XYZ file of C-alpha atoms in Angstrom:
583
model
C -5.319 -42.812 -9.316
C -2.216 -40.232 -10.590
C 1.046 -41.508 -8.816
C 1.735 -39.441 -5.635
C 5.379 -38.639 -5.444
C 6.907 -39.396 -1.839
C 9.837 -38.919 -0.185
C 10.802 -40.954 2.337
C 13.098 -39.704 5.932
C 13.955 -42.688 7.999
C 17.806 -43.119 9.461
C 16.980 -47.506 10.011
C 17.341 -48.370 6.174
C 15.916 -51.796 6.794
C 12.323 -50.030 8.072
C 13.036 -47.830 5.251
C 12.832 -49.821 2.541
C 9.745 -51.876 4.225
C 7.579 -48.905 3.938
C 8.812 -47.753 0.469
C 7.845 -51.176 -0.754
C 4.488 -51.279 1.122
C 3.946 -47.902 -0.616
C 4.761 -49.166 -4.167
C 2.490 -52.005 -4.055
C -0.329 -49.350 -3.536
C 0.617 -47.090 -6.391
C 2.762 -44.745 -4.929
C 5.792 -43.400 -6.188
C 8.891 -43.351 -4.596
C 11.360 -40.092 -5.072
C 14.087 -41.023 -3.019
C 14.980 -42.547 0.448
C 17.128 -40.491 2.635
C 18.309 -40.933 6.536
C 19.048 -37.150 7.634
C 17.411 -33.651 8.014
C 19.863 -32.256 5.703
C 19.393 -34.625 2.926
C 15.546 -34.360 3.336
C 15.455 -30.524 2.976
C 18.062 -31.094 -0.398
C 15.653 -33.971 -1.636
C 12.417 -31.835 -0.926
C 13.854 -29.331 -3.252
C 15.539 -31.542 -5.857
C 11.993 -33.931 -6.254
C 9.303 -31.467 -5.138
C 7.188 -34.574 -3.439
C 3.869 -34.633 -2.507
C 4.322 -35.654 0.253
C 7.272 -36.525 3.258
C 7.301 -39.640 5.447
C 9.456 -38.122 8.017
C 10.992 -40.091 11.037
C 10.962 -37.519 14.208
C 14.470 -39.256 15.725
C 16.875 -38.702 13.140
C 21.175 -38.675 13.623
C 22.464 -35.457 12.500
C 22.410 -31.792 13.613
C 18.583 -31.344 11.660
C 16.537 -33.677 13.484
C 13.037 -34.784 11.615
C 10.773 -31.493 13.447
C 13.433 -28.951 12.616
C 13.286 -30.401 9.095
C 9.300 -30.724 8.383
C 9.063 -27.095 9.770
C 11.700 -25.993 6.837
C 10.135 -28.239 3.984
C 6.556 -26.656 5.109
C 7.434 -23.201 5.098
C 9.781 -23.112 1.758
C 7.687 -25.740 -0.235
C 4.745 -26.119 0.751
C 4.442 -30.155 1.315
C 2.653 -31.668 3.621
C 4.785 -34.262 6.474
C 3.143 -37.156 8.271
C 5.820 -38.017 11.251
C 7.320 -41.701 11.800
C 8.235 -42.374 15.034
C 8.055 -45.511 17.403
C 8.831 -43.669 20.993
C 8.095 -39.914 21.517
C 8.514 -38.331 24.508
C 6.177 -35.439 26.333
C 8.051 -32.397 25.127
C 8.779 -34.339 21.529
C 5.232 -34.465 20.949
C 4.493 -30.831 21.777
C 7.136 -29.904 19.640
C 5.124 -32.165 16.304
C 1.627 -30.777 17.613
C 3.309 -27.086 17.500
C 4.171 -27.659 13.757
C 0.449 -28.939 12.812
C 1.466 -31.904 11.043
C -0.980 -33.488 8.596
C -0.515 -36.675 10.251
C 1.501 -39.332 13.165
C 2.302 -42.834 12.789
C 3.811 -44.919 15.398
C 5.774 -47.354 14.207
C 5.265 -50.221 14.114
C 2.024 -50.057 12.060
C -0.140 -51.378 9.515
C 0.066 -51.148 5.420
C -3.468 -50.356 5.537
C -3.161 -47.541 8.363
C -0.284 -46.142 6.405
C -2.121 -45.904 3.170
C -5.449 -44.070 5.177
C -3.200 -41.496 6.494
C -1.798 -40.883 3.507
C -4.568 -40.210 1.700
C -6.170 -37.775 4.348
C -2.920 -35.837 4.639
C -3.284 -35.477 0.585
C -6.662 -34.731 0.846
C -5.763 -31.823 3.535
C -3.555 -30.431 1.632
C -5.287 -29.757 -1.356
C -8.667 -28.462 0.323
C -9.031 -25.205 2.094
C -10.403 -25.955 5.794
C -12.578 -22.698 5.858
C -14.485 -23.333 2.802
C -13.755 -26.610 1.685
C -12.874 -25.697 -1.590
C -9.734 -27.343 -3.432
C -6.640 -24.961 -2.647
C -3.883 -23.597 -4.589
C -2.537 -27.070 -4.606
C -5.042 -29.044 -5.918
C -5.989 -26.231 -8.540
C -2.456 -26.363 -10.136
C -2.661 -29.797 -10.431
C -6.770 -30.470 -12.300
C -5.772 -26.466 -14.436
C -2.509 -28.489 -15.593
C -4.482 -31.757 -16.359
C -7.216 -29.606 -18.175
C -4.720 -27.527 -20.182
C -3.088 -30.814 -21.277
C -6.225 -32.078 -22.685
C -7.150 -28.611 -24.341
C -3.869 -29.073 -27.149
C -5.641 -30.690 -29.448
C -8.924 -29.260 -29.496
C -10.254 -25.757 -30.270
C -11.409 -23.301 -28.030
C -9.892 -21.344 -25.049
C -9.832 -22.031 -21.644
C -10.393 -19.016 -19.593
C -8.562 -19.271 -15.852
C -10.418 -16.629 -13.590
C -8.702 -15.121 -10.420
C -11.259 -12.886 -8.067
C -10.537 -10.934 -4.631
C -13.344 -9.408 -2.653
C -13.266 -5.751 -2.421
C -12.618 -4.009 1.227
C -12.330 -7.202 2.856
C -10.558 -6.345 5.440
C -13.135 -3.336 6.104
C -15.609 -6.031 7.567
C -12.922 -7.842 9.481
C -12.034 -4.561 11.380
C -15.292 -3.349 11.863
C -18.245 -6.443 12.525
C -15.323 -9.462 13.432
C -13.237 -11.964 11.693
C -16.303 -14.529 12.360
C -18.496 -12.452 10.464
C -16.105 -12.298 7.701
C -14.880 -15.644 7.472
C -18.608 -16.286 7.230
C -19.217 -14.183 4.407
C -16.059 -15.798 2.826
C -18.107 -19.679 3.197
C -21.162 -17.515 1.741
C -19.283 -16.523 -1.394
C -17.701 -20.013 -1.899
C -21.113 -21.309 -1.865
C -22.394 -19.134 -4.259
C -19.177 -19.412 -6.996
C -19.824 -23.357 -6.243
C -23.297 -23.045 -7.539
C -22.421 -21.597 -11.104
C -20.935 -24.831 -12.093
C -23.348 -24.946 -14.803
C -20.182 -23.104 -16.916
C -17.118 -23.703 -14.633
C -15.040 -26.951 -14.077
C -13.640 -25.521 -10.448
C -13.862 -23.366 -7.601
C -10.650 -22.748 -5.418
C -9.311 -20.550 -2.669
C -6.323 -19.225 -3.085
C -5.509 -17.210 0.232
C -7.533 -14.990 2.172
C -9.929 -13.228 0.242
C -8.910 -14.661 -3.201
C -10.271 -17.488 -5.418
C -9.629 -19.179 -8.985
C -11.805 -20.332 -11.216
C -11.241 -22.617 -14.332
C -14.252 -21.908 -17.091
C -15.568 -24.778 -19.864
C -13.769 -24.086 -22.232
C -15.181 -21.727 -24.499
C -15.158 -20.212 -28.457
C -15.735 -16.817 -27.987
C -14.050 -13.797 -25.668
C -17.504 -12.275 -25.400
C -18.987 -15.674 -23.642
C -16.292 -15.233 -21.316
C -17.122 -11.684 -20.428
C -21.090 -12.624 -20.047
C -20.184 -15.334 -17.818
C -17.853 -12.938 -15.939
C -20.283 -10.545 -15.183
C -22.817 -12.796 -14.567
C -19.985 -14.012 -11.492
C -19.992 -10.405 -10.300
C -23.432 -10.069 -10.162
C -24.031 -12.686 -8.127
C -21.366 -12.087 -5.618
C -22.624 -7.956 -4.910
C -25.987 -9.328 -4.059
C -26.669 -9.015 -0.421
C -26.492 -11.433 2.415
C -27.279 -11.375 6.065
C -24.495 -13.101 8.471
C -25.436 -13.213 12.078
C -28.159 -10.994 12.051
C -25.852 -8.319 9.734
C -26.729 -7.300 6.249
C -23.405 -7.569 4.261
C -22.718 -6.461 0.741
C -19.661 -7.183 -0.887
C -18.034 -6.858 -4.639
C -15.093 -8.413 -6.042
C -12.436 -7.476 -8.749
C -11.908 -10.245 -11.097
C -8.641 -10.902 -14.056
C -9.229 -13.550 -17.140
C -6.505 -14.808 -18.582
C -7.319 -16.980 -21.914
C -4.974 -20.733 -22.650
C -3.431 -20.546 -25.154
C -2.973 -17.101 -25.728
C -1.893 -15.526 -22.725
C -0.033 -18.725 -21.282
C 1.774 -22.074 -22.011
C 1.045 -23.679 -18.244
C -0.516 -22.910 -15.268
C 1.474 -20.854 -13.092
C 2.131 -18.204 -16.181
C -1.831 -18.461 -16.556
C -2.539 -18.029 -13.000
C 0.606 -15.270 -12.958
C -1.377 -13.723 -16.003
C -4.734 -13.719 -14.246
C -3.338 -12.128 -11.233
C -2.002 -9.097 -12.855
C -5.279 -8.576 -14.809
C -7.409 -8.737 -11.269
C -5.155 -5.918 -9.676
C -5.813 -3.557 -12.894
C -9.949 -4.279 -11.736
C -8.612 -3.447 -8.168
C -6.941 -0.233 -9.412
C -10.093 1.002 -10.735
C -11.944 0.372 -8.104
C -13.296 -3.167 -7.951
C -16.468 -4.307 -8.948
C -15.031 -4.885 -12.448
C -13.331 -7.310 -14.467
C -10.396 -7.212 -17.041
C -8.617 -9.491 -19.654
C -4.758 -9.784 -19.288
C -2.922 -8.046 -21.683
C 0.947 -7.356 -22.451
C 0.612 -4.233 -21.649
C -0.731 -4.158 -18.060
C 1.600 -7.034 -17.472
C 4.417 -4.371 -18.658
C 3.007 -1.874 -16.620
C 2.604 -3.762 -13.358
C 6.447 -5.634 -13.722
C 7.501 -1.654 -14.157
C 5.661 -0.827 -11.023
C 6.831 -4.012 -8.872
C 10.504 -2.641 -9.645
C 9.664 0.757 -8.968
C 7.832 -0.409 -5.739
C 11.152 -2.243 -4.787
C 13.092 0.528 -5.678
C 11.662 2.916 -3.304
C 12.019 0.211 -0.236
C 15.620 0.194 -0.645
C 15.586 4.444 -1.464
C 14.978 4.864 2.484
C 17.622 1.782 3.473
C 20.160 3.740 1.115
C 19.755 7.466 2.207
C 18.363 8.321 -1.848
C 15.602 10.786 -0.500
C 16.439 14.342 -0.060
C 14.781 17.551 1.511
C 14.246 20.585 -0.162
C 13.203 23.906 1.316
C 10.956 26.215 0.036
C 10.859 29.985 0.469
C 8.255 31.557 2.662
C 7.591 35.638 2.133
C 6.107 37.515 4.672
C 4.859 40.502 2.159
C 4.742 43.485 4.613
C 8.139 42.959 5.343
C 9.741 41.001 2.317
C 11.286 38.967 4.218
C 12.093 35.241 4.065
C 10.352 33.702 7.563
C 9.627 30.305 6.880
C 9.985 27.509 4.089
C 8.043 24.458 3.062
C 10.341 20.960 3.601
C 9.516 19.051 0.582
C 10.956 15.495 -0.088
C 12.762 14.661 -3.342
C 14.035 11.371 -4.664
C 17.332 10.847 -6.297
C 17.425 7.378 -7.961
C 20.776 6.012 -8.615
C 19.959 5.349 -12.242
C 17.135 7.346 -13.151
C 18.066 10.628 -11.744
C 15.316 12.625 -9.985
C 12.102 10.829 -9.482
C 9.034 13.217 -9.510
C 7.097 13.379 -6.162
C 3.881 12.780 -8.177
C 4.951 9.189 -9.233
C 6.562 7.990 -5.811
C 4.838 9.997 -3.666
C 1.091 7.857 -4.570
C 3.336 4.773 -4.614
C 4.377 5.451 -0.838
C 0.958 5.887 0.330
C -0.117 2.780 -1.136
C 2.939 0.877 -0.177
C 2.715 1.734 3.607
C 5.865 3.451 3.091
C 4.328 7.427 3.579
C 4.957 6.862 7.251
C 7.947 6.347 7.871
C 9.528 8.944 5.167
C 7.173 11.552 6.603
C 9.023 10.673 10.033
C 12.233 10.894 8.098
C 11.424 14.444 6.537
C 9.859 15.282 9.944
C 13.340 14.587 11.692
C 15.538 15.743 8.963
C 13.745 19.647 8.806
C 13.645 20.109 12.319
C 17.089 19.167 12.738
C 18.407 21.358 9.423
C 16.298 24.679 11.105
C 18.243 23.987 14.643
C 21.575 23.457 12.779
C 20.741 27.044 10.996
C 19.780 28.743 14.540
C 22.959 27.457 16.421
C 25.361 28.989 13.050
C 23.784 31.802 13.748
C 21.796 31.895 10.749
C 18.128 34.019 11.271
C 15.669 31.814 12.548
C 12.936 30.616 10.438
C 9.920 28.539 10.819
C 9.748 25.080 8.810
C 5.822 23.496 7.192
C 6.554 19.637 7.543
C 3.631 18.312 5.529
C 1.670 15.316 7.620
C 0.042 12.579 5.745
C -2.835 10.279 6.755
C -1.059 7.487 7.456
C 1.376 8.985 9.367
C -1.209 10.677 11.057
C -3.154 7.770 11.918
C -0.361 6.230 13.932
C -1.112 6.079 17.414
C 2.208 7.438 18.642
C 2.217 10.286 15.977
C 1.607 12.904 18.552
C 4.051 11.891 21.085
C 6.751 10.896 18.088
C 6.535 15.149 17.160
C 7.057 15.856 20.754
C 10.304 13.069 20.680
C 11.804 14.763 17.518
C 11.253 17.933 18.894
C 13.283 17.399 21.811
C 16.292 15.374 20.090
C 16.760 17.851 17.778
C 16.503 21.361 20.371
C 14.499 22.955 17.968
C 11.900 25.320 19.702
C 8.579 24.185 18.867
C 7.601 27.879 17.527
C 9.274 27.681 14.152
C 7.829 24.482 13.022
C 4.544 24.224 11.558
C 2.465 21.318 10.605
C 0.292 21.318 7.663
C -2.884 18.722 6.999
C -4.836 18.813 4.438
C -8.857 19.433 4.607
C -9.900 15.528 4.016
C -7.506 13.787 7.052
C -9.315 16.758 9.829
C -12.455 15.464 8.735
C -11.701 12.137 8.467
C -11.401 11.976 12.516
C -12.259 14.824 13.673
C -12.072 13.659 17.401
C -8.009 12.786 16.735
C -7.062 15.858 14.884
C -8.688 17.592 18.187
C -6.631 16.094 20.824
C -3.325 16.228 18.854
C -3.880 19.927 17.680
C -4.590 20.702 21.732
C -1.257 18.865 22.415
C 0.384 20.906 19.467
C -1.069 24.063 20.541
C 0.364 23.580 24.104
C 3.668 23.174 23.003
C 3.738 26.226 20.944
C 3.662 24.467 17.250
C 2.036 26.396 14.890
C -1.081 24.242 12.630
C -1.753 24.898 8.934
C -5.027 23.473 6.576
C -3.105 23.021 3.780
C -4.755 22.512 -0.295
C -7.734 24.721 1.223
C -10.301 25.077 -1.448
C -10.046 21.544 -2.797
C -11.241 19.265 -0.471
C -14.591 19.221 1.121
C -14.359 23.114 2.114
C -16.825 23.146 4.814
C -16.475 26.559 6.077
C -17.474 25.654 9.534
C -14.405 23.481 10.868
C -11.958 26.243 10.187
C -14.020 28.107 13.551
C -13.683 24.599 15.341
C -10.104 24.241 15.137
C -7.313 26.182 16.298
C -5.508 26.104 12.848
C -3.173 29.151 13.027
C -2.940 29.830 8.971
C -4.643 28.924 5.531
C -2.970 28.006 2.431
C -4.882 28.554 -0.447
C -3.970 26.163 -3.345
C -2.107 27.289 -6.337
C -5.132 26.047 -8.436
C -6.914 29.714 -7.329
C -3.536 31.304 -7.742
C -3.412 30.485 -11.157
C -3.965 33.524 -13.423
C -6.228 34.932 -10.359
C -5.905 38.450 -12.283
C -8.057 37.149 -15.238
C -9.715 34.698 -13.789
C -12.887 36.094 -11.692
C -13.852 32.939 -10.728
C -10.452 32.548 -8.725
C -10.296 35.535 -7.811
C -13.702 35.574 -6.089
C -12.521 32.508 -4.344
C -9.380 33.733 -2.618
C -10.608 36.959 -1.387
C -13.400 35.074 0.372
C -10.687 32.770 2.032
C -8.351 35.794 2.816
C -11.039 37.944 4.212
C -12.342 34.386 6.532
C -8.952 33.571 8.012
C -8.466 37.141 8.683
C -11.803 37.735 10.397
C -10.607 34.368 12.444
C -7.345 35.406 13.048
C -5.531 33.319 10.571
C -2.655 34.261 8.455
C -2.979 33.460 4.846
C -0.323 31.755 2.786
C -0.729 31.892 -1.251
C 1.162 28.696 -2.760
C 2.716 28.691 -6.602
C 2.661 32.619 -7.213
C 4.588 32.102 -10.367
C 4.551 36.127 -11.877
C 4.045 39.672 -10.956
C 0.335 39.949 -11.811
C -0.550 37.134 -9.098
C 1.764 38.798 -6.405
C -0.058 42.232 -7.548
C -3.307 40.885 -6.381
C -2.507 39.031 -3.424
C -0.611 42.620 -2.188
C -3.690 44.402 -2.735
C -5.832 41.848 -1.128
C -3.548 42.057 2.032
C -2.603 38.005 1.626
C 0.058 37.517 4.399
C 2.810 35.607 3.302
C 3.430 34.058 -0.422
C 5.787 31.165 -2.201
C 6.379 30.113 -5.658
C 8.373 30.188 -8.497
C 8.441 33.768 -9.088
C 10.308 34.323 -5.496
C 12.208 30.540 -5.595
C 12.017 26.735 -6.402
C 12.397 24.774 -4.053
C 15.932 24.548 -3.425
C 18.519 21.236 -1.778
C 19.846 22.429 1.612
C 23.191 23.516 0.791
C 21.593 26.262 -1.985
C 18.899 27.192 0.458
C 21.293 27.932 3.282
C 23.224 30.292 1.125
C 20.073 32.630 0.112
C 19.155 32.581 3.967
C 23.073 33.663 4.971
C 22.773 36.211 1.517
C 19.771 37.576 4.395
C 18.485 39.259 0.973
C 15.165 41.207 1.613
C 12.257 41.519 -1.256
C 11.021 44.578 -0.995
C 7.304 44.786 -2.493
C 6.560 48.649 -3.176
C 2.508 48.847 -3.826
C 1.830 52.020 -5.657
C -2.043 52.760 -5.452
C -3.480 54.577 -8.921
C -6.776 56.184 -6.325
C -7.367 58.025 -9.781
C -7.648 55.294 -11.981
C -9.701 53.487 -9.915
C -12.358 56.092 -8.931
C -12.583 56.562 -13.021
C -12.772 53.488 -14.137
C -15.911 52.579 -12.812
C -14.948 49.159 -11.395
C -14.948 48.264 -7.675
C -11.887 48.162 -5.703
C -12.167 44.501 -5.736
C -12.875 44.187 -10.024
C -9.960 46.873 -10.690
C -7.609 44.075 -12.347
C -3.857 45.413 -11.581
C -5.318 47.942 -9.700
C -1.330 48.335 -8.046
C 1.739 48.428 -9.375
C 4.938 46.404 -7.727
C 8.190 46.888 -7.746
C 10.538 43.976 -6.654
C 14.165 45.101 -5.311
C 16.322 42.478 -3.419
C 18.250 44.388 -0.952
């Protein structure tokens, strides 16, 4: 038997020493022997025990509970409690902490030593599955990597997580999955014909230590052999369950010099199989590990962006083209990092949504544009409308619907000049939501936009089921629409839809004269892009609205060339020429 390391809590030095002989003399080791709750905590850090003896009645301003509760939660080690009296509320204060085991003093050598050994044993098995734990797998990887030195081979450390977990927990119970979590351990248990152990780790997650091995492509054979076997179908409780995992191999000696940088090494190579999808497995390499160290700072760089006021809003310019004038803009959020300058919204903007973090800055832009259009009304500024984009996240909150009516009401702004824009995938995701909030919308006067149409699933019949009050086509049809047929095709269908449903139609990135040629022709409402504006921080947006400058879009129909050409009025490209005058 390895030496267990204990530490040893008792304020009577005499019983103290009684027990850490008793524990010698049956191969225990002893760390150190210590009489308060403040020297146990420094000890438990100093010596990193197995496991603490820990008297419950200790002198001091720590007593033993208060101090087991703070050596379990930073470190991990298990506590067995001393104690020779124990009052009612003393003892629902240990149960409350779920110690691993109680002694009353006084007691026998031999009683000592048994619950020892169980708390051990506890600690290093997982009470769901009964696999060894994190605990005990640091300890037989480090004993196995010790004896790999001087032999050849590599010794592959596996880590796996079951896909979408959490999907069966929300939908068929926790039982059900905690039952198909004993059903995989089972099944990684029974491939011991080319693994030395089978651990879990935490929730969905387990490790597993190969034979060691000569060649990279057994590894990968035995690898997906794993995955195999864990997508086959089971049936739990009368339900037919199917399940994948994404797995990471990290190879000793190559990709680590002990266990935690192996297990560190493995992790990093199972979330690249989790970025692709699952299902999948994936040696570590430098370069993910670069990669995903890059994204853990960017990750925490964004969490403190929203605690230090970094984001920004932009606005937009909306053009109404019968009248060239500016009535509305998109709010659009922008990142300023303090040492890498602007962040593009296509790098943080994913990283939000996967982060949880989407939410709460859509709130934040939410807030921010309604109050910037109020502050413009009361300066007597001309009003304009503001498109808040809503993400599914945000729109999945329960409270999202009462939250717009809250902002709307702190910040005066009259519901009629903001507009909300979803795109086509989070309507149809929950289509019975996105009902009841656009009827609670509609009643307060806030104007709804399907925003990206043309990309998503484009179902033509949800457009007449919901009272969306305009249609942005994409810029992807914008793009070179006057060449492109294809494009073209596509956005007059749209524009002559909304209209015959009494939706105004908004063109997005109309970036030169030929695409704002077309769109005039083909009666398109209102426009934005780069050809009118970027989109611009507040204090340059507010000066172009008080500037009250007017585009004026002249359309100057060639009726001549058209009837000789022998297109249709639709094929005729640049069928109308523009002229653009700010005024």
């Amino acid at each position: 038997m390895s030496q267990k390391k204990i530490l040893i809590v008792e304020d009577e030095s005499i019983v103290a020493e009684d027990i850490s002989d008793s524990l010698i003399s049956l191969g225990y080791r002893i760390t150190a022997m210590v009489y308060s709750g403040e020297e146990a905590i420094e000890s438990a850090a100093k010596f990193r025990p197995d496991l603490v003896l820990m008297d419950v009645n200790l002198q001091g301003e720590i007593d033993g509970i208060t101090a087991a509760e703070e050596i379990r939660s930073r470190f991990q080690i298990p506590v067995v409690y001393l104690t020779a009296y124990a009052d009612e509320n003393t003892l629902r204060r240990v149960n409350s902490t779920k110690p691993f085991g109680y002694i009353v003093k006084p007691f026998e050598e031999k009683n000592l030593h048994t619950t020892i050994q169980l708390a051990l044993y506890r600690h290093q098995y997982d009470s769901l599955t009964n696999l060894p734990n994190r605990s005990l797998l640091r300890e037989k990887l480090s004993r196995i990597l010790d004896g790999q030195k001087e032999l050849s081979g590599v010794v592959p450390l596996v880590t796996l997580s079951l896909d979408k977990i959490n999907r069966i927990n929300s939908t068929l119970g926790h039982d059900i999955g905690d039952s198909v979590l004993c059903t995989i351990a089972q099944r990684l248990s029974n491939c011991m014909e080319n693994i030395d152990i089978v651990a879990r780790l935490e929730a969905a997650e387990f490790a597993l230590i190969f034979k060691p091995v000569e060649e990279k492509q057994d590894v990968a054979n035995i690898a997906q052999n794993i995955l195999d076997i864990v997508s086959q179908g089971m049936i739990v409780k009368d339900c037919e369950v199917y399940v994948t995992a994404s797995m990471g191999i990290c190879l000793y000696p190559g990709d680590g010099i002990d266990g935690d940088e192996m297990l560190k090494n493995a992790y990093i190579a199972m979330y690249q199989s989790q970025l692709e999808g699952g299902n999948t497995y994936h040696f570590y390499s430098a370069k993910n590990a670069s990669y995903f160290i890059n994204t853990l700072l960017q990750e925490t760089s964004l969490r403190h962006a929203l605690k230090s006021s970094e984001f920004e809003v932009y606005y937009q310019p909306q053009i109404e083209i019968k009248t060239g004038k500016m009535i509305g803009a998109e709010a659009l959020v922008r990142w300023n990092h303090p040492e890498r300058g602007r962040v593009s919204p296509g790098e943080f903007i994913p990283m939000a949504e996967e982060m949880g973090l989407i939410a709460p800055l859509g709130e934040w832009v939410l807030e921010t544009a309604c109050r910037q259009a109020q502050t413009w009304q009361r300066a007597g500024l001309p009003p304009l409308r503001v498109a808040v984009n809503v993400s599914a996240r945000q729109f999945e909150r329960k409270n999202f619907t009462e939250r717009v009516r809250e902002i709307l009401t702190e910040t005066g702004l009259d519901p009629k000049y903001l507009e909300l824009e979803l795109t086509e995938s989070l309507v149809l995701q929950d289509e019975i939501a996105a009902a009841k909030a656009f009827t609670v919308w509609r009643d307060l006067g806030i104007r709804i936009a399907i925003d990206d149409f043309g990309t998503g699933y484009s179902s033509l019949s949800y457009p007449k089921r919901f009272p969306f009050d305009a249609i942005k086509i994409d810029k992807s049809f914008i793009r070179d629409i006057a060449d492109d047929r294809q494009n073209a095709a596509i956005t007059v269908a749209i524009i002559q839809m909304a209209h015959c449903m009494n939706m105004r139609v908004v063109a997005e990135g109309v970036e030169n004269e030929q695409e704002l040629d077309f769109l005039c022709d083909r009666e398109c409402d209102e426009i934005q892009g780069y050809f009118f504006s970027q989109p611009l921080p507040r204090a340059e947006f507010e000066a172009l609205l008080k500037s009250d400058k007017c585009w004026e879009l002249c359309c100057r129909k060639k009726e001549a060339a058209t009837l000789n050409s022998g297109f249709s009025k639709q094929e005729t490209p640049n069928r109308l020429g523009s002229c653009y005058k700010i005024g």
